[in-house]
């Protein structure tokens, strides 16, 4: 079997390798209250460390509404002017909706974007650090532009209108960085679970042309010999499995059999052996192989699946050529959010290029100015969205700084977390509610750790560490090697760098479905404090790198933990969901149905947890609303 990979692909990364006509008439203008930015002039959200993402202050109003049924008094009169469009949610989907509406309705159209966080971008979160006088920029959520050639015409046009040229990343992303520095992928086994702190080559990384690599890597695993031998026998042989089954039988049965159960039943692997790589799929699904099908294991090229005699083309329609996974800004897709804000409110940030958006500072005081047709209002949580008596407008009530406000929009687009919509919008039907509630968002934590140098990684010889049986973080790695304009990636082990750590909490091997595991994982995140994440990171870094001189107290400069209990959008899982459900059919279709002057736009409504899913949903929602006029 071939083990050779010539370029960095998305699959490699996830397995640990590198890894919007004519202007609309304004509604009548009422007296309104000033809504200057609630941020102090010296406060800059991207620079805040500690617990970020769904940070304290961002979720309490929504939880009081959804969990306790709290009600707020509705202001007797409007507290702000009327708008042509009110968007609830300032992530990429909400900002794209505002952009598309501005393009179609005209520059004079009044648009208000409300968001419950102290920063815009939603999951496209930006973290900034200063270490030894050097700026480090990291991503706290939405990671990269994945396979831009697969984008719809509409989402490609959004990138084009913003001035984002993905071809430039072939120059910006240093695809030879790891090879040049002789850095590999590793597995870190902790003393807590394996009686030893040990880092070994990752035999599941598939990043070498050495035919003996897998056998040698497996031999290093600190697990009992019988378990290790069984794993070697499963992976490092070509003897077919299930040879008595027809191709049709294999496809039918393996679609509804978890890869972990398959390994126990047909490959006679122990739980100890499976635990070595069960969480290798967390970066893509937020689930382990106990909750993903054998067919998915074949799609992702898991070692040993060649013995099943099935090719992906046997059960999936053909896809276009896979692009390298290199379309990454230093702050992930936060630069897309910044570009959208600059398009909507030019005064908020200087610059007209990708390179300038990466390093230029946003003026948050300009986001919510009365002189601007488009306004972005942060720290504002919508609590009620309903049509006016004549159904010619929509009333939006929200809470900001413990004060209740009410505005009116001719159109409203809900680009917020899908699960809150039934709690804030009384027009949601029972069937629509069920469609919305079906999906459980993937809970997610992304931490950025600013360190003073990466000499220990260089000495150890690894850039990525997967952590079997992890309590919290399941992987830690050096940040993407991307340089753009004035921002230059660390070129020497003596220079500061960011480490990126990921956690997708699950409850494996207990018979829970993916949705059930997502719900349980969300509850776990709610119970954790910043210190819990910090302690886990310290433990991993000390155990893996302490022997080569890394000192967590000395070498760590700062930590930002981006906590997302409601993380990435749920995508249908064939192990538990009907095989024909996909972004074009499933409960999300009725869940996103238009409610006259209210439309829904977010990645949840696309059942697709990627930037183009968010953009396509926004464009659909705007088109629904424009058809009313």
GROMACS .gro file of N, CA, C and O in nm, residues 71-151:
model
  324
   71UNK      N    1  -3.790   3.678   3.132
   71UNK     CA    2  -3.851   3.777   3.045
   71UNK      C    3  -3.802   3.916   3.083
   71UNK      O    4  -3.779   3.945   3.201
   72UNK      N    5  -3.786   4.001   2.984
   72UNK     CA    6  -3.746   4.139   3.007
   72UNK      C    7  -3.861   4.231   2.964
   72UNK      O    8  -3.932   4.200   2.867
   73UNK      N    9  -3.879   4.343   3.032
   73UNK     CA   10  -3.985   4.437   2.991
   73UNK      C   11  -3.955   4.497   2.855
   73UNK      O   12  -3.843   4.542   2.830
   74UNK      N   13  -4.053   4.496   2.768
   74UNK     CA   14  -4.036   4.553   2.635
   74UNK      C   15  -4.047   4.705   2.642
   74UNK      O   16  -4.142   4.758   2.697
   75UNK      N   17  -3.947   4.776   2.592
   75UNK     CA   18  -3.955   4.923   2.594
   75UNK      C   19  -4.084   4.973   2.530
   75UNK      O   20  -4.127   4.922   2.426
   76UNK      N   21  -4.144   5.073   2.591
   76UNK     CA   22  -4.270   5.125   2.541
   76UNK      C   23  -4.252   5.185   2.403
   76UNK      O   24  -4.337   5.170   2.314
   77UNK      N   25  -4.142   5.251   2.382
   77UNK     CA   26  -4.115   5.313   2.253
   77UNK      C   27  -3.979   5.267   2.203
   77UNK      O   28  -3.898   5.212   2.278
   78UNK      N   29  -3.955   5.286   2.075
   78UNK     CA   30  -3.827   5.248   2.018
   78UNK      C   31  -3.714   5.328   2.082
   78UNK      O   32  -3.730   5.446   2.116
   79UNK      N   33  -3.603   5.265   2.097
   79UNK     CA   34  -3.485   5.330   2.152
   79UNK      C   35  -3.383   5.364   2.045
   79UNK      O   36  -3.274   5.411   2.076
   80UNK      N   37  -3.413   5.333   1.921
   80UNK     CA   38  -3.324   5.363   1.810
   80UNK      C   39  -3.409   5.385   1.685
   80UNK      O   40  -3.528   5.352   1.682
   81UNK      N   41  -3.345   5.432   1.581
   81UNK     CA   42  -3.413   5.459   1.455
   81UNK      C   43  -3.457   5.329   1.389
   81UNK      O   44  -3.426   5.219   1.435
   82UNK      N   45  -3.528   5.340   1.277
   82UNK     CA   46  -3.564   5.225   1.194
   82UNK      C   47  -3.448   5.192   1.100
   82UNK      O   48  -3.368   5.278   1.064
   83UNK      N   49  -3.445   5.066   1.059
   83UNK     CA   50  -3.342   5.019   0.966
   83UNK      C   51  -3.407   4.944   0.852
   83UNK      O   52  -3.513   4.883   0.866
   84UNK      N   53  -3.340   4.947   0.737
   84UNK     CA   54  -3.385   4.864   0.626
   84UNK      C   55  -3.361   4.715   0.657
   84UNK      O   56  -3.441   4.630   0.620
   85UNK      N   57  -3.251   4.688   0.723
   85UNK     CA   58  -3.218   4.551   0.758
   85UNK      C   59  -3.155   4.547   0.897
   85UNK      O   60  -3.066   4.626   0.928
   86UNK      N   61  -3.203   4.454   0.977
   86UNK     CA   62  -3.138   4.424   1.105
   86UNK      C   63  -3.087   4.281   1.097
   86UNK      O   64  -3.162   4.190   1.062
   87UNK      N   65  -2.960   4.263   1.125
   87UNK     CA   66  -2.899   4.130   1.125
   87UNK      C   67  -2.866   4.092   1.269
   87UNK      O   68  -2.799   4.168   1.340
   88UNK      N   69  -2.914   3.978   1.312
   88UNK     CA   70  -2.881   3.928   1.445
   88UNK      C   71  -2.768   3.827   1.430
   88UNK      O   72  -2.787   3.719   1.376
   89UNK      N   73  -2.649   3.865   1.472
   89UNK     CA   74  -2.533   3.779   1.459
   89UNK      C   75  -2.428   3.842   1.370
   89UNK      O   76  -2.452   3.863   1.251
   90UNK      N   77  -2.311   3.872   1.426
   90UNK     CA   78  -2.207   3.941   1.352
   90UNK      C   79  -2.091   3.851   1.313
   90UNK      O   80  -1.977   3.896   1.305
   91UNK      N   81  -2.120   3.723   1.288
   91UNK     CA   82  -2.018   3.635   1.235
   91UNK      C   83  -2.006   3.651   1.085
   91UNK      O   84  -2.062   3.743   1.025
   92UNK      N   85  -1.935   3.561   1.020
   92UNK     CA   86  -1.914   3.573   0.876
   92UNK      C   87  -2.046   3.567   0.801
   92UNK      O   88  -2.065   3.639   0.703
   93UNK      N   89  -2.140   3.484   0.845
   93UNK     CA   90  -2.270   3.477   0.777
   93UNK      C   91  -2.346   3.608   0.791
   93UNK      O   92  -2.400   3.661   0.693
   94UNK      N   93  -2.352   3.663   0.912
   94UNK     CA   94  -2.423   3.790   0.932
   94UNK      C   95  -2.360   3.905   0.859
   94UNK      O   96  -2.428   3.990   0.799
   95UNK      N   97  -2.227   3.912   0.861
   95UNK     CA   98  -2.157   4.020   0.791
   95UNK      C   99  -2.171   4.006   0.640
   95UNK      O  100  -2.183   4.106   0.569
   96UNK      N  101  -2.169   3.882   0.591
   96UNK     CA  102  -2.191   3.860   0.448
   96UNK      C  103  -2.331   3.902   0.408
   96UNK      O  104  -2.352   3.961   0.301
   97UNK      N  105  -2.430   3.873   0.492
   97UNK     CA  106  -2.568   3.915   0.464
   97UNK      C  107  -2.577   4.067   0.455
   97UNK      O  108  -2.642   4.122   0.365
   98UNK      N  109  -2.510   4.135   0.546
   98UNK     CA  110  -2.509   4.282   0.543
   98UNK      C  111  -2.442   4.333   0.415
   98UNK      O  112  -2.488   4.428   0.352
   99UNK      N  113  -2.334   4.269   0.375
   99UNK     CA  114  -2.262   4.308   0.253
   99UNK      C  115  -2.350   4.289   0.130
   99UNK      O  116  -2.362   4.379   0.045
  100UNK      N  117  -2.411   4.172   0.118
  100UNK     CA  118  -2.496   4.142   0.003
  100UNK      C  119  -2.615   4.238  -0.003
  100UNK      O  120  -2.651   4.288  -0.111
  101UNK      N  121  -2.676   4.267   0.111
  101UNK     CA  122  -2.790   4.359   0.115
  101UNK      C  123  -2.746   4.499   0.073
  101UNK      O  124  -2.816   4.568  -0.001
  102UNK      N  125  -2.631   4.541   0.120
  102UNK     CA  126  -2.579   4.674   0.083
  102UNK      C  127  -2.556   4.682  -0.067
  102UNK      O  128  -2.587   4.784  -0.131
  103UNK      N  129  -2.503   4.575  -0.126
  103UNK     CA  130  -2.479   4.573  -0.269
  103UNK      C  131  -2.609   4.583  -0.348
  103UNK      O  132  -2.616   4.653  -0.449
  104UNK      N  133  -2.713   4.514  -0.303
  104UNK     CA  134  -2.840   4.509  -0.376
  104UNK      C  135  -2.930   4.628  -0.346
  104UNK      O  136  -2.998   4.679  -0.435
  105UNK      N  137  -2.930   4.674  -0.221
  105UNK     CA  138  -3.022   4.781  -0.181
  105UNK      C  139  -2.963   4.920  -0.200
  105UNK      O  140  -3.036   5.019  -0.203
  106UNK      N  141  -2.832   4.929  -0.213
  106UNK     CA  142  -2.768   5.058  -0.232
  106UNK      C  143  -2.693   5.103  -0.108
  106UNK      O  144  -2.724   5.063   0.004
  107UNK      N  145  -2.594   5.189  -0.129
  107UNK     CA  146  -2.509   5.233  -0.019
  107UNK      C  147  -2.583   5.310   0.089
  107UNK      O  148  -2.537   5.318   0.203
  108UNK      N  149  -2.698   5.370   0.054
  108UNK     CA  150  -2.772   5.448   0.153
  108UNK      C  151  -2.858   5.362   0.244
  108UNK      O  152  -2.914   5.411   0.343
  109UNK      N  153  -2.871   5.233   0.215
  109UNK     CA  154  -2.954   5.145   0.297
  109UNK      C  155  -2.901   5.141   0.439
  109UNK      O  156  -2.781   5.126   0.463
  110UNK      N  157  -2.992   5.153   0.534
  110UNK     CA  158  -2.953   5.150   0.676
  110UNK      C  159  -2.953   5.005   0.725
  110UNK      O  160  -3.052   4.934   0.714
  111UNK      N  161  -2.840   4.964   0.779
  111UNK     CA  162  -2.821   4.827   0.824
  111UNK      C  163  -2.766   4.828   0.965
  111UNK      O  164  -2.672   4.902   0.997
  112UNK      N  165  -2.823   4.747   1.051
  112UNK     CA  166  -2.775   4.730   1.188
  112UNK      C  167  -2.743   4.583   1.212
  112UNK      O  168  -2.826   4.496   1.188
  113UNK      N  169  -2.620   4.557   1.256
  113UNK     CA  170  -2.579   4.422   1.293
  113UNK      C  171  -2.564   4.416   1.444
  113UNK      O  172  -2.491   4.497   1.503
  114UNK      N  173  -2.633   4.322   1.506
  114UNK     CA  174  -2.625   4.302   1.650
  114UNK      C  175  -2.546   4.176   1.680
  114UNK      O  176  -2.566   4.072   1.616
  115UNK      N  177  -2.457   4.183   1.778
  115UNK     CA  178  -2.385   4.063   1.818
  115UNK      C  179  -2.366   4.062   1.969
  115UNK      O  180  -2.341   4.167   2.031
  116UNK      N  181  -2.375   3.945   2.028
  116UNK     CA  182  -2.369   3.933   2.174
  116UNK      C  183  -2.226   3.933   2.229
  116UNK      O  184  -2.206   3.943   2.350
  117UNK      N  185  -2.126   3.922   2.142
  117UNK     CA  186  -1.988   3.923   2.187
  117UNK      C  187  -1.930   4.064   2.190
  117UNK      O  188  -1.990   4.158   2.137
  118UNK      N  189  -1.812   4.077   2.249
  118UNK     CA  190  -1.745   4.207   2.250
  118UNK      C  191  -1.658   4.228   2.126
  118UNK      O  192  -1.586   4.326   2.115
  119UNK      N  193  -1.664   4.131   2.033
  119UNK     CA  194  -1.591   4.141   1.908
  119UNK      C  195  -1.679   4.086   1.798
  119UNK      O  196  -1.769   4.005   1.823
  120UNK      N  197  -1.653   4.125   1.675
  120UNK     CA  198  -1.726   4.073   1.560
  120UNK      C  199  -1.655   3.948   1.509
  120UNK      O  200  -1.544   3.915   1.550
  121UNK      N  201  -1.719   3.877   1.418
  121UNK     CA  202  -1.655   3.762   1.355
  121UNK      C  203  -1.713   3.628   1.396
  121UNK      O  204  -1.687   3.529   1.329
  122UNK      N  205  -1.786   3.623   1.508
  122UNK     CA  206  -1.838   3.494   1.551
  122UNK      C  207  -1.724   3.398   1.580
  122UNK      O  208  -1.629   3.431   1.652
  123UNK      N  209  -1.733   3.279   1.521
  123UNK     CA  210  -1.626   3.181   1.541
  123UNK      C  211  -1.496   3.221   1.474
  123UNK      O  212  -1.391   3.164   1.504
  124UNK      N  213  -1.500   3.316   1.383
  124UNK     CA  214  -1.377   3.365   1.319
  124UNK      C  215  -1.312   3.465   1.413
  124UNK      O  216  -1.317   3.587   1.393
  125UNK      N  217  -1.251   3.413   1.516
  125UNK     CA  218  -1.196   3.495   1.625
  125UNK      C  219  -1.045   3.515   1.607
  125UNK      O  220  -0.973   3.425   1.567
  126UNK      N  221  -1.001   3.635   1.640
  126UNK     CA  222  -0.860   3.674   1.627
  126UNK      C  223  -0.799   3.692   1.765
  126UNK      O  224  -0.858   3.757   1.853
  127UNK      N  225  -0.681   3.635   1.786
  127UNK     CA  226  -0.604   3.654   1.910
  127UNK      C  227  -0.470   3.717   1.876
  127UNK      O  228  -0.402   3.673   1.783
  128UNK      N  229  -0.430   3.819   1.951
  128UNK     CA  230  -0.302   3.886   1.930
  128UNK      C  231  -0.217   3.880   2.057
  128UNK      O  232  -0.269   3.883   2.168
  129UNK      N  233  -0.086   3.873   2.037
  129UNK     CA  234   0.009   3.868   2.147
  129UNK      C  235   0.131   3.953   2.113
  129UNK      O  236   0.163   3.974   1.996
  130UNK      N  237   0.201   3.998   2.216
  130UNK     CA  238   0.332   4.062   2.201
  130UNK      C  239   0.431   3.982   2.284
  130UNK      O  240   0.416   3.969   2.406
  131UNK      N  241   0.532   3.927   2.218
  131UNK     CA  242   0.633   3.848   2.287
  131UNK      C  243   0.771   3.898   2.244
  131UNK      O  244   0.804   3.898   2.125
  132UNK      N  245   0.849   3.943   2.339
  132UNK     CA  246   0.984   3.994   2.311
  132UNK      C  247   0.980   4.099   2.200
  132UNK      O  248   1.064   4.101   2.111
  133UNK      N  249   0.878   4.187   2.203
  133UNK     CA  250   0.865   4.294   2.107
  133UNK      C  251   0.813   4.252   1.972
  133UNK      O  252   0.807   4.333   1.879
  134UNK      N  253   0.773   4.127   1.958
  134UNK     CA  254   0.724   4.076   1.830
  134UNK      C  255   0.575   4.044   1.838
  134UNK      O  256   0.529   3.986   1.935
  135UNK      N  257   0.501   4.084   1.734
  135UNK     CA  258   0.358   4.056   1.731
  135UNK      C  259   0.334   3.915   1.680
  135UNK      O  260   0.390   3.871   1.580
  136UNK      N  261   0.249   3.842   1.752
  136UNK     CA  262   0.204   3.710   1.710
  136UNK      C  263   0.054   3.715   1.694
  136UNK      O  264  -0.018   3.768   1.779
  137UNK      N  265   0.005   3.662   1.583
  137UNK     CA  266  -0.138   3.662   1.552
  137UNK      C  267  -0.185   3.519   1.535
  137UNK      O  268  -0.123   3.439   1.465
  138UNK      N  269  -0.295   3.484   1.603
  138UNK     CA  270  -0.346   3.348   1.595
  138UNK      C  271  -0.495   3.344   1.569
  138UNK      O  272  -0.564   3.445   1.576
  139UNK      N  273  -0.543   3.224   1.541
  139UNK     CA  274  -0.685   3.203   1.516
  139UNK      C  275  -0.748   3.134   1.636
  139UNK      O  276  -0.692   3.042   1.693
  140UNK      N  277  -0.867   3.182   1.673
  140UNK     CA  278  -0.935   3.126   1.789
  140UNK      C  279  -1.061   3.051   1.752
  140UNK      O  280  -1.141   3.018   1.839
  141UNK      N  281  -1.080   3.022   1.624
  141UNK     CA  282  -1.198   2.950   1.578
  141UNK      C  283  -1.183   2.915   1.433
  141UNK      O  284  -1.091   2.844   1.396
  142UNK      N  285  -1.273   2.967   1.350
  142UNK     CA  286  -1.275   2.934   1.207
  142UNK      C  287  -1.136   2.942   1.148
  142UNK      O  288  -1.071   3.047   1.151
  143UNK      N  289  -1.090   2.831   1.092
  143UNK     CA  290  -0.949   2.812   1.068
  143UNK      C  291  -0.897   2.855   0.932
  143UNK      O  292  -0.800   2.928   0.922
  144UNK      N  293  -0.959   2.805   0.824
  144UNK     CA  294  -0.903   2.826   0.691
  144UNK      C  295  -1.011   2.829   0.585
  144UNK      O  296  -1.124   2.787   0.609
  145UNK      N  297  -0.974   2.876   0.467
  145UNK     CA  298  -1.060   2.865   0.349
  145UNK      C  299  -1.033   2.727   0.290
  145UNK      O  300  -0.927   2.702   0.235
  146UNK      N  301  -1.127   2.636   0.307
  146UNK     CA  302  -1.104   2.498   0.265
  146UNK      C  303  -1.152   2.476   0.122
  146UNK      O  304  -1.268   2.499   0.091
  147UNK      N  305  -1.061   2.434   0.036
  147UNK     CA  306  -1.091   2.399  -0.103
  147UNK      C  307  -1.171   2.509  -0.173
  147UNK      O  308  -1.287   2.491  -0.209
  148UNK      N  309  -1.113   2.625  -0.195
  148UNK     CA  310  -1.187   2.737  -0.256
  148UNK      C  311  -1.241   2.706  -0.395
  148UNK      O  312  -1.339   2.767  -0.437
  149UNK      N  313  -1.181   2.611  -0.466
  149UNK     CA  314  -1.231   2.575  -0.598
  149UNK      C  315  -1.370   2.513  -0.592
  149UNK      O  316  -1.442   2.510  -0.693
  150UNK      N  317  -1.410   2.463  -0.474
  150UNK     CA  318  -1.542   2.400  -0.459
  150UNK      C  319  -1.649   2.501  -0.420
  150UNK      O  320  -1.767   2.464  -0.411
  151UNK      N  321  -1.613   2.627  -0.398
  151UNK     CA  322  -1.710   2.728  -0.355
  151UNK      C  323  -1.813   2.752  -0.465
  151UNK      O  324  -1.783   2.742  -0.584
   0.00000   0.00000   0.00000
